[in-house]
Amino acid sequence: MADLVLSGLSRRFGADFAVSGVDLAVTDGEAVVLLGPSGCGKTTVMRMVAGIVTPDSGTVAIAGRDVTDLPPERRNVGLVFQSYALFPHMTVAGNVGFGLKMRGVRGREAADRVARVLDLVELSALAGRHPRQLSGGQQQRVALARALVTEPDILLLDEPLSNLDALLREQLREEIRALQRRLAVTMLYVTHDQKEAMAVADRVVVMSDGRIKEVGRPVDLYRRPRERFTAEFLGQTNIVAVVASAGRLTTAWGERLEAEAAVGDGPALVSVRPEDIVVVPDPDGPGEIRHVAFLGAEVEYHVALPGTRLRVRRSGIAAGLFAEGTRVAVAMPERVHALEARP
Amino acid sequence: MIGAGRRGGSRAFLSAGLFAALALTLLVPLAVGFLWSLVDPRSGWFAPALLPGGLATVHWERALASPRLVGGVLTSLFISTVVTALSAAIALPTAYALAKLPFRFKRAVEMFVLAPLIVPGLVVGIGVGILFFRLGLAHSVPGVILVQTVGTLPLMIRIVAAAIEAIPDDLIHAARTLGAGPVRVGLLVVAPLAWPGYVAGGLLSFVTSFEEFEKTFIVGSPVVQTLTILLWQNLGGQAIVFPNAAVVTFILLTPVLLIFALGSWLPRGEGALAAGMGKL
C-alpha cells in the first residue's frame, strides 16, 4: 500500500492535449475518483499511472519512487478494466493466479492466496470455470480478485461497472467500496457516473478538457462547488443570476437571499439544487408550473419565473402533486452557495 | 409453430442446395478423375460413353513404381516442414507489428507484404532465380526453401495478423500490469490466443509449399526434385495424358487431405481452423 503523486502530467494525442498539467496527490489508503465526461482525459491519466501510456511531460511517483520511466510490469499496480479483460484461455483460478506466477509465487502459497482472494469476492465455487461461463458481474469480480491478489500498491479501476446493468452496478459498487476500506488499498477509480463517483470516493477529482477542474470530498463538491462545471456535472442544479449588495443577494424576481460565504458586490451566480427548493400553490405567487414529470420516488417541476426557469424536485406524498399551469410561490433555501465565476 | 416450420423447411432446402453445389464442384470432378486414373489403355474412354470401356490399375502401378517417388515425397515433406516453420517464425513479429503497433506508411508495408500473393509465381521465380544463381543458392534445397517462403509468408502474415488483431489490447495491458514483460505476454497471452491463426496459416503454408511448382522448378530443378516436379514430368510431355494426369492429381491431393484431417483432429483444431480462416 502506498501513496501516489502526479506532477505536471501532460500527454498529447496528435495536436490535441488529452491531459494537460495534472497535479494530484493521493494519500495511502485513500479512494480517489476521477470524474468527467467522456474524452476529458481521465482514462489517459489512469493509463499513465499504470504505465500503458507514456506522459509527454510530468512524473508519476508511487510510494515515493518515481516510476515514470518504468514499464507496467515493474510498477506493482492492479488494473481493472471496463471490458473485464480476463484471459479467455485460462480458468478463473488461472486468471487470478497469473500475477502470482509472474512474480515467481508458486505451489502451495500461490494456491492459498488465490483461494483467499476468491473467497473475498465470493467466487470460490467457480474457480475451475472459464470466463465465458460467467456472468458480467462474476467476471468483474474475478478481475477484481486478479488485480488484488498481488497486493498492489495502487488499485486502478477504469469504468469497472459501465458494462453491468443498473442493479448489479449498485451492488458491486458497494462491494468495491467495502473491499477497498477493508484492505486499506490506495485506489484510483475512473468513471463518468457522478452517483458512482460520490458513492465510492473519499475525494472526487472533477476533470474537463484534460485538466483538473476541482478536487474535494463528495459532499463539499456537491453542496459548495467552486466551478459552474462542477455544479452542473455533479447532479442537477439551477444556476441563478443574482445581484449582490452588502452580503445580500437579490434574484430577478425580487427574492432576497443570504449567501453562505461573503460575496463581493455586483452580479453573481448561485447554484441551488432542485431538491432544496420548495414550491407552494399561491394564486399571487411569482412562478408558474410549466412542466410536471412524475418519476415515482420524486416529482420534477419546471417553474417559470421572471427572467429564469427553475428545476424543482419534491419527494414524498406530503409534498403533493401540482398540475401544469398552477401559480406557485417559490421558497429558496435560507442560505445559498455562490459560485466563484461571475456572469 | 408455423413460422418455425417454414424456417426449418427453408433451412433444409438451403443446406441441400449447398451440399449439391459442393458435390458438383468437388466430388463429381474427383469421381471423374478417379475413373480416368483407372482407364484401361487397351479399350480407352471415348464420348459418348458414360463409363470407361474397361478398368485397369496400370497407370497407378507405373507411377508408384518410379523409384524416385519415395525420394520426392521425402524431399517435399522436408522442404514443406521447414518452409512452414520458417514462415511461422518470421510472420510473428511482422504480424504483431501490423496488428498492434501504429507506424508510418503502414498501408504501404501491408501492400508490400502481400505483393507475392498478387505477382505471378513465374515472375517471382525468374527474378529470384537469377539472384539466387549469383548467390550460389540455385539448384539447392536452401534456395528452394527460401523461394517457397516468399510465397507462403504473405499467407502466414495475413492470417496470423488477423488473429492477433482480434486479441483485445486490454488483455495485453492486463498481463503487463500483472507483471508479465513483453516476452511472457507473447508466450502466455498472444501465442495461445493467436493459435487458431497459426493452425490455419501453418496448414495453408504447408499445402502451398507442398504443391508449389513454378518457383521450385526455376530455382531447384533439375537437382532438387520435389514430388510436384516429379509428377509434372509424369503428365505426358508434349500433350497431357489424361490417365497419368488423374493419377498425379490424386497423389498431390493426398497430403492436402491428410493435413486438413490432421488439422480438424488436433485438440481445438477444428474450431481453430475455422476461426483462423476467418469465420464464415
Coordinates of C-alpha atoms in Angstrom, one line a residue:
Chain A
M1 CA 0.0 0.0 0.0
A2 CA 1.3 3.4 -0.8
D3 CA 0.7 7.0 -1.8
L4 CA 0.5 8.3 -5.4
V5 CA 1.8 11.6 -6.6
L6 CA 1.2 13.0 -10.1
S7 CA 3.1 16.2 -11.0
G8 CA 2.5 18.2 -14.1
L9 CA 1.4 15.2 -16.2
S10 CA 0.7 16.1 -19.8
R11 CA 0.0 14.0 -22.9
R12 CA -0.9 14.9 -26.4
F13 CA -2.6 12.7 -29.0
G14 CA -1.9 14.3 -32.3
A15 CA -2.4 18.1 -32.0
D16 CA -4.8 17.9 -29.0
F17 CA -4.0 17.8 -25.3
A18 CA -5.6 14.6 -23.9
V19 CA -4.2 15.5 -20.5
S20 CA -2.7 18.9 -19.6
G21 CA -0.8 19.7 -16.4
V22 CA -2.4 17.3 -14.0
D23 CA -1.2 17.6 -10.4
L24 CA -2.7 15.2 -7.8
A25 CA -1.6 13.6 -4.6
V26 CA -3.5 10.5 -3.3
T27 CA -2.7 9.5 0.2
D28 CA -2.1 6.0 1.4
G29 CA -5.3 4.0 1.6
E30 CA -7.4 6.8 0.1
A31 CA -10.1 6.2 -2.5
V32 CA -10.0 8.9 -5.2
V33 CA -12.3 9.0 -8.2
L34 CA -11.5 10.8 -11.5
L35 CA -14.9 12.0 -12.7
G36 CA -15.7 13.7 -16.0
P37 CA -17.4 13.5 -19.3
S38 CA -16.0 11.1 -22.0
G39 CA -12.9 12.5 -23.6
C40 CA -11.9 14.6 -20.6
G41 CA -8.6 12.7 -20.1
K42 CA -9.5 10.7 -17.0
T43 CA -8.7 7.3 -18.6
T44 CA -5.4 8.7 -20.0
V45 CA -4.4 9.8 -16.6
M46 CA -5.1 6.3 -15.2
R47 CA -3.2 4.7 -18.1
M48 CA -0.2 6.9 -17.4
V49 CA -0.3 5.7 -13.8
A50 CA -0.4 2.1 -15.0
G51 CA 2.4 2.7 -17.5
I52 CA 0.4 1.8 -20.5
V53 CA 0.6 5.4 -21.8
T54 CA 3.8 7.4 -21.5
P55 CA 3.4 11.0 -20.5
D56 CA 5.0 13.7 -22.7
S57 CA 5.9 15.6 -19.6
G58 CA 5.5 15.3 -15.8
T59 CA 6.1 12.5 -13.4
V60 CA 4.3 9.6 -11.6
A61 CA 5.5 8.6 -8.2
I62 CA 4.2 5.6 -6.3
A63 CA 5.3 5.2 -2.7
G64 CA 7.8 7.9 -3.1
R65 CA 9.5 6.2 -6.1
D66 CA 9.5 7.9 -9.5
V67 CA 8.0 5.2 -11.8
T68 CA 7.5 7.5 -14.9
D69 CA 10.0 5.5 -17.0
L70 CA 9.2 2.1 -15.7
P71 CA 7.2 -0.4 -17.8
P72 CA 3.8 -1.5 -16.3
E73 CA 5.2 -4.8 -15.1
R74 CA 7.5 -3.1 -12.7
R75 CA 5.1 -0.7 -11.1
N76 CA 3.1 -3.0 -8.9
V77 CA -0.3 -1.7 -9.7
G78 CA -3.5 -3.7 -10.2
L79 CA -5.8 -2.7 -13.1
V80 CA -9.5 -3.5 -13.6
F81 CA -11.0 -2.8 -17.0
Q82 CA -14.5 -1.9 -18.2
S83 CA -14.2 -4.9 -20.5
Y84 CA -13.1 -7.2 -17.6
A85 CA -10.1 -8.3 -19.8
L86 CA -10.0 -11.8 -18.4
F87 CA -7.8 -14.3 -20.2
P88 CA -10.3 -16.4 -22.1
H89 CA -7.9 -19.4 -22.3
M90 CA -7.4 -19.6 -18.6
T91 CA -9.8 -20.7 -15.8
V92 CA -10.9 -18.3 -13.0
A93 CA -8.1 -19.7 -10.8
G94 CA -5.6 -19.4 -13.7
N95 CA -6.6 -15.8 -14.3
V96 CA -6.3 -14.9 -10.6
G97 CA -3.0 -16.8 -10.2
F98 CA -1.4 -15.1 -13.3
G99 CA 0.1 -12.2 -11.4
L100 CA 1.5 -14.5 -8.7
K101 CA 3.1 -16.8 -11.4
M102 CA 4.7 -13.7 -12.9
R103 CA 6.2 -12.9 -9.5
G104 CA 7.5 -16.4 -9.0
V105 CA 5.0 -17.3 -6.4
R106 CA 4.1 -21.0 -7.0
G107 CA 2.7 -24.1 -5.4
R108 CA 1.0 -24.2 -2.1
E109 CA 1.4 -20.5 -1.4
A110 CA 0.0 -19.4 -4.7
A111 CA -2.9 -21.8 -4.4
D112 CA -3.6 -20.4 -0.8
R113 CA -3.5 -16.8 -1.9
V114 CA -5.8 -17.5 -4.9
A115 CA -8.2 -19.3 -2.7
R116 CA -8.2 -16.5 -0.1
V117 CA -8.9 -13.7 -2.6
L118 CA -11.6 -15.7 -4.4
D119 CA -13.2 -16.2 -1.0
L120 CA -13.0 -12.4 -0.6
V121 CA -15.1 -11.8 -3.8
E122 CA -17.3 -14.9 -3.0
L123 CA -16.3 -16.8 -6.1
S124 CA -14.6 -19.9 -4.6
A125 CA -17.2 -22.2 -6.1
L126 CA -16.3 -21.0 -9.6
A127 CA -12.5 -21.4 -9.5
G128 CA -12.5 -24.1 -12.3
R129 CA -14.7 -22.3 -14.7
H130 CA -13.7 -20.3 -17.8
P131 CA -14.6 -16.6 -18.1
R132 CA -17.1 -17.3 -20.9
Q133 CA -19.1 -19.4 -18.4
L134 CA -19.5 -16.5 -16.0
S135 CA -22.0 -13.5 -15.9
G136 CA -20.7 -10.0 -16.3
G137 CA -20.8 -9.3 -12.6
Q138 CA -18.9 -12.5 -11.8
Q139 CA -16.3 -11.7 -14.5
Q140 CA -15.7 -8.3 -13.0
R141 CA -15.3 -9.8 -9.5
V142 CA -12.7 -12.2 -11.0
A143 CA -11.0 -9.2 -12.5
L144 CA -11.0 -7.5 -9.1
A145 CA -9.6 -10.6 -7.4
R146 CA -6.9 -10.9 -10.1
A147 CA -5.9 -7.2 -9.5
L148 CA -5.9 -7.6 -5.7
V149 CA -4.1 -11.0 -5.3
T150 CA -0.7 -9.5 -5.9
E151 CA -1.2 -6.9 -3.2
P152 CA -0.7 -3.9 -5.5
D153 CA 0.5 -0.5 -4.2
I154 CA -2.3 1.1 -6.2
L155 CA -5.6 -0.4 -7.3
L156 CA -6.7 1.2 -10.6
L157 CA -10.3 0.8 -11.9
D158 CA -11.3 2.1 -15.3
E159 CA -15.1 2.4 -15.6
P160 CA -15.4 -1.0 -13.9
L161 CA -19.2 -1.0 -13.7
S162 CA -20.1 0.5 -17.0
N163 CA -20.9 -2.8 -18.7
L164 CA -23.2 -4.0 -16.0
D165 CA -26.9 -3.5 -15.5
A166 CA -28.2 -0.9 -13.0
L167 CA -29.0 -3.2 -10.1
L168 CA -25.7 -5.1 -10.3
R169 CA -23.8 -1.9 -10.7
E170 CA -25.0 -0.6 -7.3
Q171 CA -24.3 -3.9 -5.6
L172 CA -20.8 -4.2 -7.0
R173 CA -20.1 -0.6 -6.3
E174 CA -20.8 -1.2 -2.6
E175 CA -18.7 -4.3 -2.7
I176 CA -15.7 -2.5 -4.2
R177 CA -16.0 0.3 -1.6
A178 CA -16.2 -2.2 1.3
L179 CA -13.3 -4.2 -0.1
Q180 CA -11.1 -1.1 -0.6
R181 CA -11.8 0.0 3.0
R182 CA -11.1 -3.4 4.4
L183 CA -7.8 -3.9 2.6
A184 CA -7.0 -0.2 3.0
V185 CA -5.6 -0.2 -0.5
T186 CA -4.9 3.1 -2.3
M187 CA -7.5 3.3 -5.1
L188 CA -7.8 5.4 -8.2
Y189 CA -11.2 4.9 -9.9
V190 CA -12.3 6.4 -13.2
T191 CA -16.0 6.9 -14.0
H192 CA -18.3 9.3 -15.8
D193 CA -21.2 8.5 -13.5
Q194 CA -21.4 11.1 -10.8
K195 CA -23.5 9.0 -8.4
E196 CA -21.0 6.2 -8.6
A197 CA -18.2 8.7 -8.0
M198 CA -19.8 10.1 -4.9
A199 CA -20.6 6.6 -3.5
V200 CA -17.1 5.3 -3.9
A201 CA -14.9 8.2 -3.3
D202 CA -13.1 9.8 -0.3
R203 CA -12.3 12.5 -2.7
V204 CA -13.6 13.3 -6.2
V205 CA -11.4 14.8 -8.9
V206 CA -13.6 16.6 -11.5
M207 CA -11.9 16.7 -14.9
S208 CA -12.8 18.6 -18.1
D209 CA -10.8 19.1 -21.3
G210 CA -7.7 17.3 -20.0
R211 CA -7.5 19.4 -16.9
I212 CA -8.5 19.1 -13.2
K213 CA -11.4 21.4 -12.5
E214 CA -11.9 20.8 -8.9
V215 CA -11.0 18.3 -6.1
G216 CA -12.9 17.7 -2.9
R217 CA -15.0 15.5 -0.7
P218 CA -18.2 14.4 -2.5
V219 CA -20.4 16.4 0.0
D220 CA -18.3 19.6 -0.5
L221 CA -18.2 19.4 -4.3
Y222 CA -22.0 18.8 -4.3
R223 CA -23.0 21.4 -1.9
R224 CA -20.3 24.0 -2.3
P225 CA -18.8 23.7 -5.8
R226 CA -16.4 26.4 -6.8
E227 CA -16.9 26.0 -10.6
R228 CA -20.0 26.1 -12.6
F229 CA -18.9 23.0 -14.4
T230 CA -18.7 21.0 -11.2
A231 CA -22.1 22.2 -10.0
E232 CA -23.7 21.2 -13.3
F233 CA -21.8 17.9 -13.7
L234 CA -22.4 16.6 -10.2
G235 CA -26.1 16.0 -10.2
Q236 CA -28.6 18.6 -11.5
T237 CA -28.7 22.2 -10.4
N238 CA -30.1 25.6 -11.1
I239 CA -27.6 28.3 -11.9
V240 CA -29.4 31.5 -10.9
A241 CA -28.2 35.0 -11.6
V242 CA -28.4 37.4 -8.6
V243 CA -27.2 40.8 -7.7
A244 CA -25.0 41.0 -4.5
S245 CA -25.1 44.1 -2.3
A246 CA -23.7 44.2 1.2
G247 CA -23.9 40.5 1.6
R248 CA -27.5 40.2 0.5
L249 CA -28.4 38.6 -2.9
T250 CA -31.4 39.6 -4.9
T251 CA -32.9 37.4 -7.6
A252 CA -34.5 38.7 -10.8
W253 CA -38.0 38.1 -9.3
G254 CA -37.2 40.1 -6.2
E255 CA -36.5 37.4 -3.7
R256 CA -33.7 38.3 -1.2
L257 CA -31.3 35.5 -0.2
E258 CA -28.4 35.2 2.2
A259 CA -25.1 34.0 0.9
E260 CA -23.2 31.2 2.8
A261 CA -20.0 33.0 2.4
A262 CA -19.0 36.6 1.7
V263 CA -19.7 37.7 -1.9
G264 CA -18.4 40.9 -3.3
D265 CA -20.9 43.4 -4.6
G266 CA -22.3 43.2 -8.2
P267 CA -23.8 40.4 -10.3
A268 CA -23.1 36.9 -9.2
L269 CA -24.2 33.3 -9.8
V270 CA -25.6 30.9 -7.2
S271 CA -26.1 27.2 -7.5
V272 CA -29.3 25.9 -6.0
R273 CA -30.1 22.1 -6.1
P274 CA -33.6 21.2 -7.3
E275 CA -34.3 19.3 -4.1
D276 CA -33.6 22.4 -2.0
I277 CA -36.4 24.5 -3.5
V278 CA -40.0 24.4 -2.2
V279 CA -43.0 25.4 -4.3
V280 CA -46.4 26.1 -2.7
P281 CA -49.6 26.8 -4.7
D282 CA -50.3 30.5 -4.4
P283 CA -52.5 32.4 -6.9
D284 CA -50.4 35.6 -6.3
G285 CA -47.1 33.7 -6.5
P286 CA -44.4 34.8 -9.0
G287 CA -44.0 31.4 -10.6
E288 CA -46.0 29.1 -12.8
I289 CA -45.5 25.4 -13.2
R290 CA -44.8 24.8 -16.9
H291 CA -43.9 21.1 -16.9
V292 CA -44.5 18.2 -14.5
A293 CA -42.7 14.9 -14.6
F294 CA -43.8 12.2 -12.2
L295 CA -40.8 9.9 -11.6
G296 CA -42.1 7.7 -8.8
A297 CA -39.9 8.5 -5.9
E298 CA -40.0 12.2 -6.8
V299 CA -41.8 14.7 -8.9
E300 CA -39.9 17.2 -11.1
Y301 CA -41.4 20.6 -11.9
H302 CA -40.1 23.2 -14.3
V303 CA -41.2 26.5 -12.8
A304 CA -41.1 29.7 -14.9
L305 CA -40.2 32.9 -13.1
P306 CA -39.5 36.4 -14.4
G307 CA -36.2 36.1 -16.2
T308 CA -35.5 32.5 -15.4
R309 CA -36.7 28.9 -15.2
L310 CA -36.1 26.7 -12.2
R311 CA -36.0 22.9 -11.9
V312 CA -37.6 21.8 -8.6
R313 CA -37.7 18.3 -7.2
R314 CA -40.0 17.2 -4.4
S315 CA -40.4 13.8 -2.9
G316 CA -42.8 12.1 -0.6
I317 CA -46.6 12.0 -0.6
A318 CA -46.7 15.0 1.8
A319 CA -45.2 17.3 -0.9
G320 CA -48.3 17.0 -3.0
L321 CA -48.6 16.9 -6.8
F322 CA -49.4 20.0 -8.7
A323 CA -50.8 20.4 -12.2
E324 CA -49.2 22.3 -15.1
G325 CA -50.3 25.9 -15.1
T326 CA -50.5 26.2 -11.3
R327 CA -49.3 29.5 -10.0
V328 CA -46.8 29.0 -7.1
A329 CA -44.8 30.8 -4.5
V330 CA -41.1 29.7 -4.5
A331 CA -39.1 29.3 -1.4
M332 CA -35.4 29.2 -1.9
P333 CA -33.1 27.8 0.8
E334 CA -32.2 30.3 3.6
R335 CA -28.6 30.4 2.7
V336 CA -27.4 29.8 -0.8
H337 CA -24.0 29.0 -2.3
A338 CA -22.4 31.5 -4.7
L339 CA -20.1 30.2 -7.5
E340 CA -16.7 31.7 -7.9
A341 CA -17.5 32.5 -11.5
R342 CA -19.4 35.8 -12.3
P343 CA -21.8 36.3 -15.2
Chain B
M1 CA -45.0 -23.0 -34.9
I2 CA -45.9 -22.3 -38.5
G3 CA -43.2 -19.8 -38.7
A4 CA -40.7 -22.2 -37.2
G5 CA -41.7 -25.0 -39.5
R6 CA -41.4 -22.8 -42.6
R7 CA -38.0 -21.6 -41.4
G8 CA -36.9 -25.2 -40.8
G9 CA -38.0 -26.1 -44.3
S10 CA -36.1 -23.3 -46.0
R11 CA -33.1 -24.2 -43.9
A12 CA -33.2 -27.8 -45.1
F13 CA -33.7 -26.5 -48.7
L14 CA -30.7 -24.2 -48.3
S15 CA -28.4 -26.9 -46.9
A16 CA -29.5 -29.4 -49.6
G17 CA -28.6 -26.8 -52.2
L18 CA -25.2 -26.1 -50.7
F19 CA -24.3 -29.7 -50.5
A20 CA -25.4 -30.2 -54.1
A21 CA -23.1 -27.4 -55.1
L22 CA -20.3 -28.9 -53.1
A23 CA -20.9 -32.2 -54.8
L24 CA -20.9 -30.7 -58.3
T25 CA -17.8 -28.6 -57.8
L26 CA -15.7 -31.1 -55.7
L27 CA -17.0 -34.6 -55.7
V28 CA -18.1 -35.1 -59.3
P29 CA -14.7 -33.9 -60.8
L30 CA -12.9 -36.1 -58.3
A31 CA -15.1 -39.1 -59.2
V32 CA -14.5 -38.5 -62.9
G33 CA -10.7 -38.0 -62.2
F34 CA -10.6 -41.3 -60.3
L35 CA -12.3 -43.1 -63.2
W36 CA -9.7 -41.6 -65.6
S37 CA -6.9 -42.9 -63.5
L38 CA -8.3 -46.4 -63.9
V39 CA -9.0 -46.4 -67.6
D40 CA -7.7 -49.5 -69.4
P41 CA -5.4 -48.2 -72.1
R42 CA -6.5 -51.1 -74.4
S43 CA -10.1 -50.0 -74.5
G44 CA -9.9 -46.3 -73.7
W45 CA -12.7 -43.9 -72.8
F46 CA -14.4 -42.0 -75.6
A47 CA -17.6 -39.9 -75.9
P48 CA -20.5 -40.6 -75.8
A49 CA -19.7 -43.5 -73.3
L50 CA -20.6 -42.5 -69.7
L51 CA -18.1 -45.0 -68.2
P52 CA -14.7 -46.3 -69.5
G53 CA -14.7 -49.4 -71.6
G54 CA -12.5 -51.2 -69.1
L55 CA -10.7 -50.7 -65.8
A56 CA -7.0 -51.3 -65.0
T57 CA -4.5 -50.2 -62.4
V58 CA -1.7 -49.9 -64.9
H59 CA -1.3 -46.1 -64.6
W60 CA -1.1 -46.3 -60.8
E61 CA 1.4 -49.1 -61.0
R62 CA 3.6 -47.2 -63.4
A63 CA 3.5 -44.0 -61.3
L64 CA 4.1 -45.7 -58.0
A65 CA 6.8 -48.0 -59.3
S66 CA 9.0 -45.0 -60.1
P67 CA 12.0 -45.4 -57.7
R68 CA 12.3 -41.6 -57.4
L69 CA 8.8 -41.2 -56.0
V70 CA 9.7 -42.0 -52.4
G71 CA 12.7 -39.7 -52.6
G72 CA 10.5 -37.0 -54.0
V73 CA 7.9 -37.4 -51.2
L74 CA 10.6 -37.2 -48.5
T75 CA 12.2 -34.1 -50.1
S76 CA 8.8 -32.4 -50.3
L77 CA 7.9 -33.2 -46.7
F78 CA 11.2 -31.9 -45.5
I79 CA 11.1 -28.7 -47.6
S80 CA 7.4 -28.0 -46.7
T81 CA 8.0 -28.5 -43.0
V82 CA 11.0 -26.2 -42.9
V83 CA 9.1 -23.6 -45.1
T84 CA 6.2 -23.7 -42.7
A85 CA 8.3 -23.3 -39.6
L86 CA 10.3 -20.5 -41.2
S87 CA 7.2 -18.7 -42.3
A88 CA 5.7 -19.0 -38.8
A89 CA 8.8 -17.7 -37.1
I90 CA 9.2 -14.7 -39.5
A91 CA 5.5 -14.0 -39.5
L92 CA 5.1 -13.5 -35.7
P93 CA 6.9 -10.2 -35.3
T94 CA 5.7 -8.8 -38.7
A95 CA 2.1 -9.8 -38.0
Y96 CA 2.3 -8.4 -34.4
A97 CA 3.6 -5.1 -35.8
L98 CA 0.9 -4.9 -38.5
A99 CA -1.8 -5.8 -36.0
K100 CA -0.9 -3.8 -32.9
L101 CA 1.7 -1.2 -33.5
P102 CA 1.0 2.2 -35.1
F103 CA 3.7 3.3 -37.5
R104 CA 4.1 5.4 -40.6
F105 CA 3.3 4.0 -44.0
K106 CA 1.6 1.0 -42.5
R107 CA -0.7 0.6 -45.6
A108 CA 2.4 0.6 -47.9
V109 CA 4.1 -2.0 -45.8
E110 CA 0.9 -4.1 -45.8
M111 CA 0.8 -3.9 -49.6
F112 CA 4.5 -4.9 -49.8
V113 CA 3.9 -7.9 -47.6
L114 CA 1.0 -9.1 -49.7
A115 CA 2.7 -8.4 -53.0
P116 CA 3.9 -12.0 -53.6
L117 CA 0.3 -13.2 -53.5
I118 CA -0.6 -10.9 -56.4
V119 CA 2.6 -11.2 -58.5
P120 CA 2.6 -14.4 -60.6
G121 CA 4.9 -17.1 -59.2
L122 CA 6.7 -17.3 -62.5
V123 CA 7.7 -13.6 -62.2
V124 CA 8.9 -14.0 -58.7
G125 CA 10.7 -17.3 -59.6
I126 CA 12.6 -15.8 -62.5
G127 CA 13.6 -12.7 -60.6
V128 CA 14.7 -14.6 -57.5
G129 CA 16.2 -17.4 -59.7
I130 CA 18.7 -15.0 -61.3
L131 CA 19.6 -13.5 -57.9
F132 CA 20.0 -17.0 -56.3
F133 CA 22.1 -18.1 -59.2
R134 CA 24.5 -15.3 -58.5
L135 CA 24.4 -16.0 -54.8
G136 CA 25.1 -19.7 -55.3
L137 CA 21.7 -20.7 -53.9
A138 CA 20.3 -22.0 -57.2
H139 CA 19.8 -25.8 -57.5
S140 CA 20.0 -26.2 -53.7
V141 CA 17.5 -27.2 -51.1
P142 CA 18.0 -24.0 -49.0
G143 CA 17.4 -22.0 -52.2
V144 CA 14.1 -23.8 -52.8
I145 CA 13.1 -23.3 -49.2
L146 CA 13.8 -19.6 -49.4
V147 CA 11.9 -19.0 -52.6
Q148 CA 8.9 -21.0 -51.4
T149 CA 8.9 -19.0 -48.2
V150 CA 8.5 -15.9 -50.3
G151 CA 5.2 -17.4 -51.4
T152 CA 3.9 -18.7 -48.1
L153 CA 4.9 -15.7 -45.9
P154 CA 2.1 -13.4 -47.1
L155 CA -0.5 -16.1 -46.3
M156 CA 1.0 -16.7 -42.8
I157 CA 1.4 -13.0 -42.0
R158 CA -2.1 -12.2 -43.2
I159 CA -3.8 -14.9 -41.2
V160 CA -1.7 -14.5 -38.0
A161 CA -2.1 -10.7 -38.1
A162 CA -5.8 -11.1 -38.3
A163 CA -5.7 -13.5 -35.3
I164 CA -3.5 -11.1 -33.3
E165 CA -5.6 -8.1 -34.3
A166 CA -8.6 -9.9 -32.7
I167 CA -6.9 -10.0 -29.3
P168 CA -8.1 -7.0 -27.3
D169 CA -5.4 -4.6 -26.2
D170 CA -6.9 -4.7 -22.7
L171 CA -5.8 -8.3 -22.3
I172 CA -2.2 -7.4 -23.2
H173 CA -2.3 -4.4 -20.8
A174 CA -3.8 -6.5 -18.1
A175 CA -1.0 -9.0 -18.5
R176 CA 1.6 -6.2 -18.4
T177 CA 0.3 -4.7 -15.2
L178 CA 0.2 -8.2 -13.6
G179 CA 3.9 -8.4 -14.0
A180 CA 4.5 -10.0 -17.4
G181 CA 7.1 -8.5 -19.6
P182 CA 6.7 -8.3 -23.4
V183 CA 8.2 -11.8 -24.0
R184 CA 6.0 -13.5 -21.4
V185 CA 2.9 -11.6 -22.8
G186 CA 3.8 -13.0 -26.2
L187 CA 4.2 -16.6 -24.9
L188 CA 1.4 -16.7 -22.4
V189 CA -1.3 -14.5 -23.9
V190 CA -0.7 -13.6 -27.5
A191 CA 0.5 -17.0 -28.7
P192 CA -2.3 -19.1 -27.1
L193 CA -4.9 -16.7 -28.3
A194 CA -3.5 -16.4 -31.8
W195 CA -3.2 -20.3 -32.0
P196 CA -6.1 -20.6 -34.5
G197 CA -4.3 -18.3 -36.9
Y198 CA -1.2 -20.3 -36.5
V199 CA -3.0 -23.6 -37.2
A200 CA -4.8 -22.2 -40.3
G201 CA -1.7 -20.3 -41.5
G202 CA 0.5 -23.3 -40.9
L203 CA -1.7 -25.7 -42.8
L204 CA -2.1 -23.3 -45.7
S205 CA 1.6 -22.7 -45.9
F206 CA 2.4 -26.4 -45.8
V207 CA 0.0 -27.2 -48.5
T208 CA 1.1 -24.3 -50.7
S209 CA 4.7 -25.3 -50.3
F210 CA 3.9 -28.9 -51.0
E211 CA 2.1 -28.1 -54.2
E212 CA 4.4 -25.3 -55.4
F213 CA 5.8 -25.8 -58.9
E214 CA 7.0 -22.7 -60.8
K215 CA 9.4 -21.2 -58.3
T216 CA 10.7 -24.6 -57.2
F217 CA 11.2 -25.6 -60.8
I218 CA 13.1 -22.4 -61.7
V219 CA 15.3 -22.4 -58.6
G220 CA 15.7 -26.1 -57.8
S221 CA 15.4 -28.1 -61.0
P222 CA 17.0 -30.4 -62.0
V223 CA 18.9 -31.0 -58.8
V224 CA 16.1 -30.6 -56.3
Q225 CA 13.3 -33.0 -57.2
T226 CA 10.2 -32.4 -55.1
L227 CA 7.1 -34.6 -55.6
T228 CA 5.4 -31.9 -57.6
I229 CA 8.3 -31.6 -60.1
L230 CA 8.4 -35.4 -60.5
L231 CA 4.7 -35.6 -61.0
W232 CA 4.7 -32.8 -63.6
Q233 CA 7.2 -34.7 -65.6
N234 CA 4.8 -37.6 -65.5
L235 CA 1.9 -35.6 -67.1
G236 CA 2.9 -36.6 -70.7
G237 CA 5.4 -34.2 -72.1
Q238 CA 4.1 -32.7 -75.3
A239 CA 0.4 -33.2 -74.6
I240 CA -1.4 -34.1 -71.5
V241 CA -2.2 -37.8 -71.0
F242 CA -5.4 -37.9 -69.0
P243 CA -5.0 -41.1 -67.1
N244 CA -1.5 -40.0 -66.0
A245 CA -2.8 -36.6 -65.0
A246 CA -5.5 -38.2 -63.0
V247 CA -3.0 -40.3 -61.0
V248 CA -0.9 -37.1 -60.4
T249 CA -4.0 -35.3 -59.1
F250 CA -4.7 -37.9 -56.6
I251 CA -1.1 -38.3 -55.4
L252 CA -1.0 -34.5 -54.9
L253 CA -4.3 -34.4 -53.2
T254 CA -3.4 -37.0 -50.6
P255 CA -1.2 -34.7 -48.4
V256 CA -3.7 -31.9 -48.6
L257 CA -6.5 -34.2 -47.3
L258 CA -4.2 -35.6 -44.7
I259 CA -3.1 -32.2 -43.4
F260 CA -6.7 -30.9 -43.2
A261 CA -7.8 -34.1 -41.5
L262 CA -4.9 -33.6 -39.0
G263 CA -6.0 -30.0 -38.5
S264 CA -9.5 -30.9 -37.5
W265 CA -8.3 -33.8 -35.4
L266 CA -5.9 -31.8 -33.3
P267 CA -7.2 -30.6 -29.9
R268 CA -9.2 -27.5 -30.6
G269 CA -8.1 -27.9 -34.2
E270 CA -11.4 -27.8 -36.0
G271 CA -12.5 -24.6 -34.2
A272 CA -9.1 -23.2 -34.7
L273 CA -9.1 -24.0 -38.4
A274 CA -12.5 -22.3 -38.9
A275 CA -11.6 -19.3 -36.7
G276 CA -8.2 -18.9 -38.3
M277 CA -9.6 -18.9 -41.8
G278 CA -11.9 -16.1 -40.8
K279 CA -15.3 -17.3 -39.6
L280 CA -17.7 -18.0 -42.4

